[in-house]
Coordinates of C-alpha atoms in Angstrom, one line a residue:
Chain V
M16 CA -0.2 -0.1 0.2
L17 CA 2.6 2.4 1.1
H18 CA 4.2 1.2 -1.9
Y19 CA 1.5 2.1 -4.1
I20 CA 1.1 5.9 -2.4
L21 CA 5.0 6.7 -3.2
R22 CA 4.4 5.5 -6.7
R23 CA 1.1 7.7 -7.4
L24 CA 3.0 10.4 -5.4
L25 CA 6.3 10.1 -8.7
Y26 CA 3.4 10.4 -10.8
F27 CA 2.5 13.6 -10.0
I28 CA 5.1 15.0 -11.0
P29 CA 4.4 14.2 -15.0
T30 CA 1.4 15.7 -14.5
L31 CA 2.1 18.7 -13.2
I32 CA 4.7 19.0 -15.9
A33 CA 2.4 18.6 -18.5
I34 CA -0.5 21.0 -16.9
Y35 CA 1.9 23.9 -16.6
T36 CA 3.8 22.9 -20.1
L37 CA 0.2 23.1 -22.1
A38 CA -0.7 26.5 -19.9
F39 CA 2.5 28.0 -20.7
L40 CA 2.4 26.8 -24.5
L41 CA -1.6 28.0 -24.9
M42 CA -0.5 31.4 -23.4
H43 CA 2.2 32.1 -25.6
A44 CA 0.3 31.0 -28.8
A45 CA -2.3 33.3 -28.8
P46 CA -1.7 36.3 -30.8
G47 CA -1.6 39.4 -29.3
S48 CA 0.7 40.5 -26.1
P49 CA -0.4 40.9 -22.7
F50 CA 0.8 44.5 -22.5
A51 CA -1.4 45.0 -25.7
Q52 CA -4.3 47.0 -23.8
E53 CA -2.2 50.0 -22.5
K54 CA -1.2 51.5 -25.8
D55 CA -0.2 54.8 -24.7
L56 CA 2.7 53.1 -22.9
P57 CA 6.6 54.6 -23.7
P58 CA 8.4 52.4 -25.0
E59 CA 10.9 52.4 -22.3
V60 CA 8.2 51.7 -19.8
L61 CA 7.1 49.0 -22.3
A62 CA 10.4 47.5 -22.3
A63 CA 11.3 47.8 -18.6
R64 CA 7.5 46.5 -17.7
E65 CA 8.5 43.0 -20.6
A66 CA 11.9 42.6 -19.1
E67 CA 10.1 42.4 -15.4
Y68 CA 8.0 39.4 -16.9
H69 CA 10.9 38.4 -18.0
L70 CA 9.1 38.7 -22.2
D71 CA 12.4 39.8 -23.4
Q72 CA 13.8 36.3 -22.8
P73 CA 13.6 33.3 -25.6
L74 CA 10.6 31.6 -25.0
W75 CA 12.2 28.3 -23.5
K76 CA 13.7 30.7 -20.7
Q77 CA 11.0 31.9 -19.5
Y78 CA 9.3 28.4 -19.3
L79 CA 12.2 27.7 -16.2
L80 CA 12.4 30.5 -14.8
Y81 CA 8.3 30.6 -14.3
A82 CA 8.7 26.8 -13.3
R83 CA 11.5 28.0 -10.6
D84 CA 9.2 30.6 -8.8
L85 CA 6.4 28.3 -8.8
A86 CA 7.8 25.1 -7.4
S87 CA 10.3 27.2 -5.0
L88 CA 6.7 28.4 -3.6
R89 CA 8.2 32.3 -4.0
G90 CA 5.7 33.4 -6.9
H91 CA 5.7 36.1 -9.2
T92 CA 4.1 39.6 -9.1
S93 CA 1.3 39.8 -11.2
M94 CA 0.9 41.6 -14.1
R95 CA -2.4 43.3 -13.7
Y96 CA -1.8 44.1 -9.8
E97 CA 1.7 45.0 -9.9
D98 CA 2.3 45.1 -6.0
R99 CA 1.0 41.7 -5.0
N100 CA 2.6 38.6 -5.0
V101 CA 0.4 35.9 -7.4
I102 CA 1.0 33.3 -4.7
H103 CA 1.3 35.2 -1.4
D104 CA -1.1 38.2 -2.1
I105 CA -3.8 36.7 -4.4
L106 CA -3.9 32.9 -4.1
A107 CA -2.9 32.3 -0.5
P108 CA -6.1 33.9 0.7
A109 CA -8.1 33.2 -1.4
L110 CA -7.2 29.5 -1.4
P111 CA -9.5 28.7 1.8
V112 CA -12.3 30.4 0.7
S113 CA -12.7 27.7 -2.3
L114 CA -11.7 24.8 -0.4
A115 CA -14.0 25.6 2.6
L116 CA -16.9 25.8 -0.5
G117 CA -15.8 22.9 -1.8
V118 CA -15.5 20.9 1.0
L119 CA -19.4 21.9 2.0
A120 CA -20.6 21.3 -1.0
L121 CA -19.0 18.0 -1.9
G122 CA -20.2 16.9 2.0
L123 CA -23.7 18.2 1.3
A124 CA -23.6 16.0 -1.7
V125 CA -22.7 13.0 -0.1
V126 CA -25.4 13.0 2.6
V127 CA -27.9 14.5 0.7
G128 CA -27.2 12.5 -2.4
T129 CA -27.2 9.2 0.1
A130 CA -30.5 10.1 2.0
A131 CA -32.4 10.6 -1.1
G132 CA -31.0 7.1 -2.9
V133 CA -31.7 5.0 0.6
A134 CA -35.4 6.8 1.2
S135 CA -36.0 6.1 -2.8
A136 CA -34.5 2.2 -2.7
A137 CA -36.2 1.5 0.4
R138 CA -39.8 2.3 -0.7
P139 CA -39.1 1.7 -4.7
R140 CA -42.3 3.2 -7.1
S141 CA -43.2 5.1 -4.0
A142 CA -44.1 8.7 -4.2
L143 CA -41.1 9.5 -2.2
D144 CA -39.2 7.3 -4.6
Y145 CA -40.4 9.6 -7.5
L146 CA -40.1 12.9 -5.9
A147 CA -36.2 12.1 -4.6
M148 CA -35.5 11.0 -8.4
A149 CA -37.6 13.8 -10.0
G150 CA -35.0 16.0 -7.9
A151 CA -31.8 14.2 -9.3
M152 CA -33.0 14.8 -12.7
I153 CA -33.7 18.1 -12.1
G154 CA -30.3 18.4 -10.7
I155 CA -28.3 16.8 -13.6
S156 CA -30.3 18.2 -16.6
Q157 CA -29.9 22.3 -15.5
P158 CA -26.5 23.9 -15.9
S159 CA -25.5 25.0 -12.2
F160 CA -25.8 28.6 -12.9
V161 CA -29.4 28.3 -13.1
I162 CA -29.7 26.4 -10.3
A163 CA -28.0 28.4 -8.5
S164 CA -29.9 31.6 -9.9
L165 CA -33.1 30.5 -9.1
L166 CA -32.1 29.4 -5.1
M167 CA -30.7 33.0 -5.5
A168 CA -33.8 34.1 -6.9
V169 CA -36.1 32.5 -4.3
F170 CA -34.2 32.1 -1.1
A171 CA -33.0 35.7 -1.0
F172 CA -34.6 38.2 -3.3
S173 CA -38.5 36.5 -3.0
L174 CA -38.1 34.8 0.8
R175 CA -35.0 37.1 1.8
W176 CA -34.4 34.1 4.2
L177 CA -30.7 34.3 3.3
P178 CA -28.5 36.7 1.9
V179 CA -27.6 37.7 -1.7
G180 CA -23.7 36.9 -1.5
G181 CA -20.8 37.4 0.0
W182 CA -18.7 34.9 2.1
G183 CA -18.3 34.6 6.1
S184 CA -20.6 33.8 7.9
P185 CA -22.9 30.6 7.8
G186 CA -25.6 31.7 6.3
Q187 CA -23.7 33.4 3.4
M188 CA -22.3 29.7 2.7
V189 CA -26.1 28.0 2.2
L190 CA -27.0 28.8 -1.2
P191 CA -23.3 28.4 -3.1
A192 CA -22.9 25.1 -1.1
L193 CA -26.5 24.1 -2.2
A194 CA -25.9 25.4 -5.6
L195 CA -22.8 23.5 -6.2
G196 CA -23.0 20.6 -4.7
A197 CA -27.1 19.2 -6.5
L198 CA -25.0 18.2 -9.7
P199 CA -22.9 15.5 -7.6
A200 CA -26.5 14.9 -4.9
A201 CA -28.2 14.0 -8.3
Y202 CA -25.9 11.3 -9.5
I203 CA -25.1 10.1 -6.0
A204 CA -28.7 9.7 -5.1
R205 CA -29.2 7.7 -8.3
L206 CA -25.8 5.5 -8.2
V207 CA -26.9 4.7 -4.5
R208 CA -30.3 4.0 -5.0
T209 CA -29.2 1.3 -8.0
G210 CA -26.6 0.0 -6.1
M211 CA -29.2 -0.4 -2.9
L212 CA -31.7 -1.8 -5.1
E213 CA -29.3 -4.6 -6.8
V214 CA -28.2 -4.9 -2.7
L215 CA -31.3 -5.8 -1.8
S216 CA -32.4 -8.9 -3.8
A217 CA -29.2 -10.3 -1.9
D218 CA -29.1 -13.5 0.3
F219 CA -27.3 -11.7 3.1
I220 CA -29.7 -9.4 2.9
R221 CA -32.4 -11.7 3.8
T222 CA -30.9 -13.3 6.6
A223 CA -30.8 -10.1 8.0
R224 CA -34.1 -9.5 7.7
A225 CA -34.7 -13.5 9.0
K226 CA -33.2 -12.8 12.2
G227 CA -34.9 -9.8 13.1
L228 CA -33.1 -7.1 12.3
A229 CA -35.1 -3.4 12.4
E230 CA -35.7 -2.2 8.5
W231 CA -33.5 0.5 9.3
R232 CA -30.8 -1.4 10.4
V233 CA -31.0 -3.9 7.5
L234 CA -30.5 -0.7 5.4
L235 CA -28.1 1.2 7.1
D236 CA -25.7 -1.4 8.7
H237 CA -26.0 -4.3 6.0
A238 CA -26.9 -2.9 2.7
L239 CA -25.5 0.6 2.5
P240 CA -22.0 -0.2 3.3
T241 CA -21.6 -2.5 -0.1
A242 CA -23.9 0.0 -2.1
W243 CA -22.3 2.9 -1.8
L244 CA -18.8 2.1 -2.8
P245 CA -19.5 2.6 -6.7
V246 CA -19.7 6.3 -5.4
L247 CA -16.2 6.4 -3.8
G248 CA -15.4 5.9 -7.8
Y249 CA -17.5 8.7 -8.3
L250 CA -16.0 10.9 -5.6
G251 CA -12.7 11.7 -8.2
P252 CA -15.4 13.0 -11.1
A253 CA -17.7 15.1 -8.0
A254 CA -14.5 17.0 -7.1
A255 CA -13.5 17.5 -10.3
A256 CA -17.1 18.8 -11.4
I257 CA -17.4 20.9 -8.2
F258 CA -13.6 22.8 -8.6
T259 CA -15.3 24.2 -12.3
G260 CA -18.6 24.6 -10.7
S261 CA -17.1 26.9 -8.6
F262 CA -16.0 29.3 -11.2
V263 CA -19.7 30.1 -11.9
V264 CA -20.9 29.9 -8.3
E265 CA -18.3 32.0 -6.8
K266 CA -19.2 34.7 -9.5
I267 CA -22.7 34.4 -9.2
F268 CA -22.7 35.2 -5.0
A269 CA -19.8 37.0 -5.2
I270 CA -17.2 34.9 -3.5
P271 CA -13.9 36.3 -2.8
G272 CA -12.2 32.1 -4.1
V273 CA -9.3 31.0 -6.6
G274 CA -12.2 30.6 -9.4
Q275 CA -12.6 34.7 -10.1
H276 CA -8.8 35.4 -9.9
F277 CA -8.6 32.4 -12.8
I278 CA -11.0 33.6 -15.3
D279 CA -9.4 37.2 -14.1
S280 CA -6.2 36.3 -15.0
A281 CA -7.1 34.3 -18.2
L282 CA -9.2 37.4 -19.2
H283 CA -6.4 39.7 -18.9
R284 CA -3.2 37.4 -19.7
D285 CA -2.1 37.8 -16.5
H286 CA 0.7 34.9 -17.1
P287 CA 2.4 34.6 -13.4
L288 CA -1.4 34.1 -12.4
I289 CA -2.3 32.2 -14.9
L290 CA 0.4 29.5 -14.3
A291 CA 0.2 29.3 -10.4
T292 CA -3.9 28.9 -10.5
V293 CA -3.7 26.5 -13.5
L294 CA -1.4 24.4 -11.2
L295 CA -2.9 25.3 -8.1
Y296 CA -6.1 23.7 -9.5
A297 CA -4.3 20.7 -10.6
A298 CA -2.0 19.7 -7.4
L299 CA -5.5 19.6 -5.6
L300 CA -7.2 17.3 -8.3
V301 CA -4.5 14.7 -8.2
V302 CA -4.0 14.5 -4.4
F303 CA -7.9 13.9 -4.4
N304 CA -8.1 11.4 -6.7
L305 CA -5.0 9.8 -4.9
A306 CA -7.0 9.7 -1.6
V307 CA -10.3 8.7 -2.5
D308 CA -8.3 5.7 -4.3
V309 CA -6.9 5.0 -1.3
G310 CA -10.1 5.4 0.7
Y311 CA -11.2 3.1 -2.1
A312 CA -8.6 0.4 -1.5
W313 CA -8.9 0.5 2.1
L314 CA -13.0 -0.2 2.3
D315 CA -12.9 -2.3 -0.5
P316 CA -11.3 -5.5 1.0
R317 CA -11.5 -7.0 -2.7
I318 CA -9.2 -4.2 -3.8
R319 CA -5.6 -4.7 -3.9
Y320 CA -3.2 -2.0 -5.3
E321 CA 0.4 -4.0 -5.9
Chain B
M12 CA -35.8 -36.1 -64.8
S13 CA -38.3 -32.9 -64.7
D14 CA -40.6 -34.7 -62.3
R15 CA -38.6 -35.5 -59.7
Q16 CA -39.0 -33.8 -56.4
A17 CA -36.5 -31.2 -54.5
I18 CA -35.0 -33.1 -51.9
P19 CA -35.9 -31.2 -48.7
P20 CA -32.3 -30.3 -47.3
P21 CA -31.6 -32.0 -44.2
T22 CA -32.7 -30.8 -40.6
C23 CA -30.8 -30.5 -37.5
P24 CA -33.4 -32.8 -34.9
F25 CA -32.4 -30.2 -32.4
A26 CA -32.9 -27.1 -34.7
V27 CA -35.5 -24.6 -33.2
A28 CA -38.2 -23.0 -34.6
R29 CA -36.3 -19.6 -34.4
P30 CA -33.4 -18.5 -36.5
A31 CA -31.0 -17.3 -33.2
L32 CA -30.8 -13.5 -33.3
S33 CA -27.2 -11.7 -33.4
P34 CA -26.2 -9.5 -29.9
L35 CA -27.3 -6.6 -31.9
R36 CA -31.0 -7.7 -32.5
L37 CA -31.1 -8.6 -28.7
A38 CA -29.7 -5.4 -27.5
M39 CA -32.4 -4.1 -29.9
R40 CA -35.4 -5.9 -28.6
R41 CA -34.4 -5.0 -24.9
F42 CA -34.1 -1.6 -25.9
R43 CA -37.7 -1.7 -27.4
R44 CA -38.9 -3.3 -24.5
N45 CA -37.6 -0.5 -22.2
R46 CA -40.3 2.4 -22.0
L47 CA -38.1 5.4 -20.5
A48 CA -35.7 4.4 -23.0
L49 CA -38.5 4.9 -26.3
A50 CA -39.7 8.1 -24.4
G51 CA -36.3 9.3 -24.5
L52 CA -35.6 8.4 -28.4
V53 CA -39.0 10.4 -29.3
I54 CA -38.6 13.4 -26.7
L55 CA -34.9 13.9 -29.3
A56 CA -36.6 12.7 -32.4
A57 CA -38.9 16.3 -31.2
V58 CA -36.0 18.5 -30.1
A59 CA -34.1 17.5 -33.3
A60 CA -37.0 18.3 -35.7
A61 CA -37.7 21.6 -33.7
S62 CA -34.3 22.4 -34.2
L63 CA -34.1 21.2 -38.1
A64 CA -37.0 23.1 -38.4
G65 CA -35.5 26.7 -36.8
A66 CA -32.7 26.0 -39.3
A67 CA -34.5 25.7 -42.2
W68 CA -36.8 28.8 -41.7
D69 CA -34.2 30.6 -40.6
R70 CA -32.8 29.6 -44.3
I71 CA -35.7 30.6 -45.6
E72 CA -35.9 34.1 -44.7
A73 CA -32.5 34.6 -45.7
A74 CA -32.7 33.3 -49.1
A75 CA -36.2 35.5 -49.1
G76 CA -34.0 38.4 -48.6
R77 CA -36.1 38.9 -45.1
P78 CA -34.1 39.7 -41.6
Q79 CA -33.3 36.2 -40.4
P80 CA -36.0 36.2 -37.4
Y81 CA -32.9 35.4 -34.7
R82 CA -31.0 37.7 -35.0
T83 CA -33.1 40.6 -36.1
P84 CA -34.6 43.0 -33.1
L85 CA -38.0 43.9 -34.1
P86 CA -39.5 47.5 -33.5
G87 CA -41.3 48.2 -30.2
A88 CA -40.6 48.5 -26.3
H89 CA -38.8 45.1 -25.5
P90 CA -38.7 42.3 -24.2
Q91 CA -42.3 41.1 -24.7
S92 CA -43.7 38.8 -23.1
P93 CA -45.1 35.6 -25.0
S94 CA -48.5 36.5 -27.3
L95 CA -49.9 35.2 -30.4
Y96 CA -47.0 36.1 -33.1
H97 CA -44.1 35.7 -30.6
P98 CA -44.9 32.3 -28.7
F99 CA -41.6 32.2 -26.8
G100 CA -41.9 36.3 -26.3
T101 CA -39.0 38.4 -26.9
D102 CA -35.4 39.3 -25.8
T103 CA -34.0 42.1 -24.1
L104 CA -32.7 42.6 -27.7
G105 CA -36.3 42.6 -29.2
R106 CA -35.1 39.4 -31.2
D107 CA -37.8 36.5 -30.9
M108 CA -37.4 34.0 -28.2
L109 CA -38.9 31.1 -30.3
A110 CA -36.2 31.5 -33.3
R111 CA -33.7 31.7 -30.7
T112 CA -34.3 29.0 -29.1
L113 CA -34.8 26.7 -31.9
V114 CA -31.3 27.9 -33.8
G115 CA -30.0 27.8 -30.0
G116 CA -30.8 23.9 -30.0
G117 CA -29.0 23.3 -33.3
V118 CA -25.8 24.8 -31.8
S119 CA -25.9 22.8 -28.5
L120 CA -26.8 19.6 -30.6
G121 CA -24.0 20.0 -32.7
V122 CA -21.7 20.7 -30.3
G123 CA -22.8 17.2 -28.0
L124 CA -22.8 15.8 -31.4
A125 CA -19.5 17.5 -32.4
A126 CA -17.9 16.2 -28.9
A127 CA -19.5 12.5 -29.4
V128 CA -18.1 11.6 -33.1
I129 CA -14.8 13.8 -31.8
S130 CA -14.8 11.3 -28.8
I131 CA -15.9 7.9 -30.5
I132 CA -12.5 8.5 -33.3
I133 CA -9.8 9.8 -31.1
G134 CA -11.2 7.3 -27.9
T135 CA -11.5 3.9 -30.0
F136 CA -8.3 4.4 -32.0
W137 CA -6.1 4.9 -28.5
G138 CA -8.2 2.6 -26.7
V139 CA -8.2 -0.3 -29.5
T140 CA -4.9 0.3 -30.2
S141 CA -3.8 0.4 -26.8
G142 CA -5.4 -2.4 -25.8
Y143 CA -4.6 -4.7 -28.8
A144 CA -1.2 -3.7 -29.2
G145 CA -1.1 -5.0 -25.3
R146 CA 2.7 -4.5 -23.4
G147 CA 4.9 -1.4 -23.5
F148 CA 2.3 0.0 -25.8
D149 CA -0.6 -0.1 -23.3
T150 CA 1.4 1.0 -20.4
V151 CA 2.8 4.4 -22.5
M152 CA -0.7 5.0 -24.0
M153 CA -2.9 4.1 -21.2
R154 CA -0.5 6.6 -18.4
I155 CA -0.8 9.4 -20.9
V156 CA -4.6 8.8 -20.3
D157 CA -4.0 9.0 -16.8
V158 CA -2.2 11.6 -16.6
L159 CA -4.5 13.5 -19.0
Y160 CA -7.5 12.5 -16.6
G161 CA -5.7 14.1 -13.9
L162 CA -5.9 17.6 -15.4
P163 CA -8.3 20.0 -14.4
Y164 CA -9.2 20.5 -18.6
I165 CA -12.0 23.0 -17.9
L166 CA -8.5 25.5 -16.9
L167 CA -7.1 25.0 -20.6
V168 CA -10.8 24.8 -22.6
I169 CA -11.1 28.5 -21.0
L170 CA -7.3 29.5 -21.5
L171 CA -8.1 28.7 -25.4
L172 CA -11.2 29.9 -25.8
V173 CA -9.9 33.5 -23.7
L174 CA -7.1 33.4 -25.7
F175 CA -9.2 32.8 -29.2
A176 CA -11.8 35.3 -28.1
E177 CA -10.6 38.1 -30.9
Q178 CA -11.1 36.0 -33.6
T179 CA -13.8 35.2 -36.1
T180 CA -16.7 33.5 -35.4
A181 CA -16.0 30.7 -38.0
V182 CA -12.4 30.1 -35.8
R183 CA -14.2 30.5 -32.1
M184 CA -16.7 27.9 -33.2
V185 CA -13.8 25.6 -34.5
V186 CA -12.4 26.4 -31.3
L187 CA -15.2 25.7 -29.1
F188 CA -16.1 22.3 -30.8
M189 CA -12.9 21.0 -30.9
A190 CA -12.2 21.9 -27.1
I191 CA -15.4 20.6 -25.8
G192 CA -14.7 17.3 -28.2
A193 CA -11.4 17.1 -26.8
V194 CA -11.8 16.7 -23.3
S195 CA -14.6 13.9 -24.0
W196 CA -12.4 11.5 -25.3
L197 CA -10.5 9.8 -22.3
T198 CA -13.4 7.6 -20.8
M199 CA -14.3 6.5 -24.4
A200 CA -10.7 5.7 -24.5
R201 CA -10.3 3.5 -21.1
V202 CA -13.4 1.9 -21.5
V203 CA -13.2 0.2 -25.0
R204 CA -9.3 -0.8 -23.9
G205 CA -11.0 -2.8 -21.1
Q206 CA -13.3 -4.4 -23.7
V207 CA -10.8 -4.7 -25.9
L208 CA -8.5 -6.5 -23.3
A209 CA -11.4 -8.7 -22.8
L210 CA -12.2 -9.9 -26.2
R211 CA -8.5 -10.0 -27.2
E212 CA -8.4 -13.6 -25.4
S213 CA -11.7 -14.5 -26.0
E214 CA -11.8 -18.1 -28.1
F215 CA -13.2 -16.7 -31.1
V216 CA -10.6 -14.4 -31.6
Q217 CA -8.2 -17.2 -30.8
A218 CA -9.7 -19.0 -33.4
A219 CA -9.1 -16.6 -35.9
R220 CA -6.1 -16.1 -35.1
A221 CA -5.0 -20.0 -35.6
V222 CA -6.9 -19.5 -38.9
G223 CA -4.7 -17.2 -40.1
A224 CA -6.1 -13.8 -39.9
G225 CA -3.6 -10.9 -39.5
P226 CA -4.4 -8.2 -36.8
G227 CA -5.7 -5.6 -38.7
R228 CA -8.8 -8.5 -40.4
I229 CA -9.1 -9.3 -36.6
I230 CA -9.7 -6.0 -35.3
R231 CA -11.9 -5.3 -38.5
R232 CA -14.4 -8.4 -38.0
E233 CA -13.6 -9.7 -34.9
V234 CA -12.9 -6.8 -32.4
L235 CA -15.0 -3.7 -33.8
P236 CA -18.3 -5.7 -34.1
N237 CA -18.3 -6.0 -30.3
L238 CA -17.3 -3.2 -29.5
A239 CA -20.5 -1.4 -31.3
G240 CA -22.4 -1.5 -28.5
T241 CA -19.7 -0.1 -25.4
I242 CA -19.0 2.5 -28.4
L243 CA -22.6 3.6 -29.0
V244 CA -23.3 3.8 -24.7
C245 CA -20.5 5.9 -24.0
A246 CA -21.1 8.1 -27.2
T247 CA -24.6 8.8 -25.7
L248 CA -23.8 9.4 -22.6
T249 CA -21.5 11.8 -23.8
V250 CA -23.7 14.2 -25.3
P251 CA -24.9 15.5 -22.4
L252 CA -22.2 16.5 -20.6
A253 CA -20.8 18.2 -23.7
I254 CA -24.2 20.2 -23.9
L255 CA -23.8 21.5 -20.3
Q256 CA -19.4 22.2 -20.7
E257 CA -21.2 24.7 -23.1
S258 CA -23.6 25.9 -21.4
F259 CA -21.1 26.4 -18.4
L260 CA -18.8 28.5 -20.9
S261 CA -21.5 30.3 -22.0
F262 CA -21.8 31.9 -19.0
L263 CA -18.2 32.6 -18.6
G264 CA -18.9 34.6 -21.7
L265 CA -17.3 32.1 -23.7
G266 CA -20.0 30.0 -25.6
V267 CA -20.7 30.6 -29.2
P268 CA -20.1 33.9 -30.3
P269 CA -23.2 36.7 -30.8
P270 CA -25.5 37.5 -32.5
L271 CA -25.5 33.4 -32.4
A272 CA -27.4 31.3 -29.6
S273 CA -27.1 28.2 -28.3
W274 CA -29.2 26.8 -25.3
G275 CA -26.4 27.9 -22.8
T276 CA -26.1 31.6 -23.9
L277 CA -30.3 32.0 -24.4
A278 CA -30.1 30.5 -20.7
S279 CA -27.0 32.8 -19.2
D280 CA -28.8 35.9 -20.7
A281 CA -32.1 35.6 -19.3
I282 CA -30.0 34.8 -16.1
E283 CA -28.3 38.6 -16.8
A284 CA -31.9 39.8 -17.1
L285 CA -33.2 38.7 -13.7
N286 CA -33.8 41.1 -11.0
P287 CA -35.9 41.2 -8.3
V288 CA -38.1 44.0 -9.8
Q289 CA -39.4 42.1 -12.8
T290 CA -39.1 38.9 -13.9
Y291 CA -39.1 37.9 -17.5
W292 CA -40.0 34.5 -17.1
W293 CA -40.0 33.3 -20.9
L294 CA -36.2 34.3 -21.2
L295 CA -35.6 31.5 -18.8
V296 CA -38.1 28.9 -18.9
F297 CA -38.5 28.0 -22.8
P298 CA -34.6 27.5 -23.5
C299 CA -34.0 25.7 -19.7
T300 CA -36.9 23.4 -20.8
F301 CA -35.5 22.5 -24.2
L302 CA -31.9 21.7 -22.4
G303 CA -33.3 19.7 -19.6
V304 CA -36.0 17.9 -21.9
T305 CA -33.2 17.2 -24.1
L306 CA -30.7 16.2 -20.8
L307 CA -33.2 14.2 -19.6
G308 CA -33.9 12.4 -22.9
L309 CA -30.2 11.7 -23.6
N310 CA -29.9 10.0 -20.6
F311 CA -32.8 8.1 -20.4
V312 CA -31.2 6.7 -24.0
G313 CA -28.1 6.0 -23.1
D314 CA -29.4 4.0 -20.0
G315 CA -31.3 2.1 -21.9
L316 CA -28.5 1.3 -24.4
R317 CA -26.4 0.2 -21.6
D318 CA -28.8 -1.9 -19.9
A319 CA -29.8 -3.3 -23.7
F320 CA -26.7 -4.7 -24.2
D321 CA -24.9 -5.4 -21.1
P322 CA -28.3 -6.5 -19.0
R323 CA -26.0 -7.7 -16.1
A324 CA -25.4 -4.3 -15.5
R325 CA -28.6 -3.4 -14.4

């Protein structure tokens, strides 16, 4: 197991190098220069600014210089906000916000999705089942920005139960987490329902019922652990969906997270910030996927990583 | 000689009355019995027909030299709520929402289809090569897929679209279609490779190899036909994801360039026009209903195909 984790950690390196290289090449393949928007810059100033961001160097040197800044976590100043370091002043304060939102949304998706899946499988073809699955259908078939805006329109504008946006108080976290967790929750509900229905017809469930266990114990203690395994496999894609969804949700609810910075940096050709944000997302995703795989092996004794 | 009766062909004593059905026939029969999947198919056909009708309407107007309804602002105050002349109302710029929803449907379905086709081509090629070649080839190709899987692809797509934002409409459309297609072939490659690994060791492939068939013939005649179901299922489930991706990019302002529309850009425009004082519900309800119904139809058909081709997976 330790061997497996170490080998996976080794794969981090080519993954991060690949995404860094792709982002770097894309950034430079696009026509135009980062300073093209500031037209009336005197040539000397322009040259000085380009030198500051290594734009006067050959491409391979720029590639290595930015790689060094990022690998040493020293960072570089942003092109747009010249007094701010991309790692220490921009991403470091935004990361906890995005992480908190992501963890909340994922937790909510797992809890709500599992509960809905178990409830529908416990009484298939009941009103509750149809209600839960109709909810899951909406979660799967609407883009997250539509769900987010509708939640906002109902709970913030009409009912005035929750604040419209911002970040900090628990009330401000409810709607964004709901909007972000809706799609994974819908998938998890469907996975759990299918898994439960399959497991509930197994012999060991009949045995559990025959020995007189309460129905809730049959469902939760005996059926759910087996039925839940496919959900573990889905957690990796779910995390990716939450990452990408966070761009939209952070924008709608005006949350000061990493997502905003990524879109802004791309729009403004802020080279240091683009590279730092892309690498940050890649690292988070890779670490999370490893955690999911390790958890999988830990929970399912049939899986053995050599 | 001429009056001799034809000798009946010898019959096998164990022959069944019905001819044996091919796996494809059996799958189609199982699919036809699945009501939800059939409903999905009907929904998809209706949406596709409506989108085609929208495109045809647009062409007719353009050919007759009249203004194209999806891009032409109408006179008067806007947006207007649905009426007899504009059943879906008009948008904030005064364009007919029915025309925009139908044209948008064409674009959204096109994005989905393009993603499916790209994922079929690249994913099948990659998966078959990797699975059939085996050994070092397989390891290298699948490691590449693993590494790409770990990438937050959407970041690269966003970057790509932002960087090409100032190009012409045609270039941006191609970039958008390719970018969404490029993110969707990895799953296909993995699934296909898994199947090929199993097929390669199957008895009928060994039999073909024993009678001297080369790798090309085995892949074409033995492996690919048996992959058809897997590929079809995977491609069907790719389409809704691609359509959602496009709508997500639309919200970030990176979708199809105006005045063209997709369901994603329409929904995103509607969200922008959403405010606590005035609700222009028709701007949101019509595109989102079309989008939701289409995605549900695709999911129903995809699930139905999966159950039909692999009854044990239920």
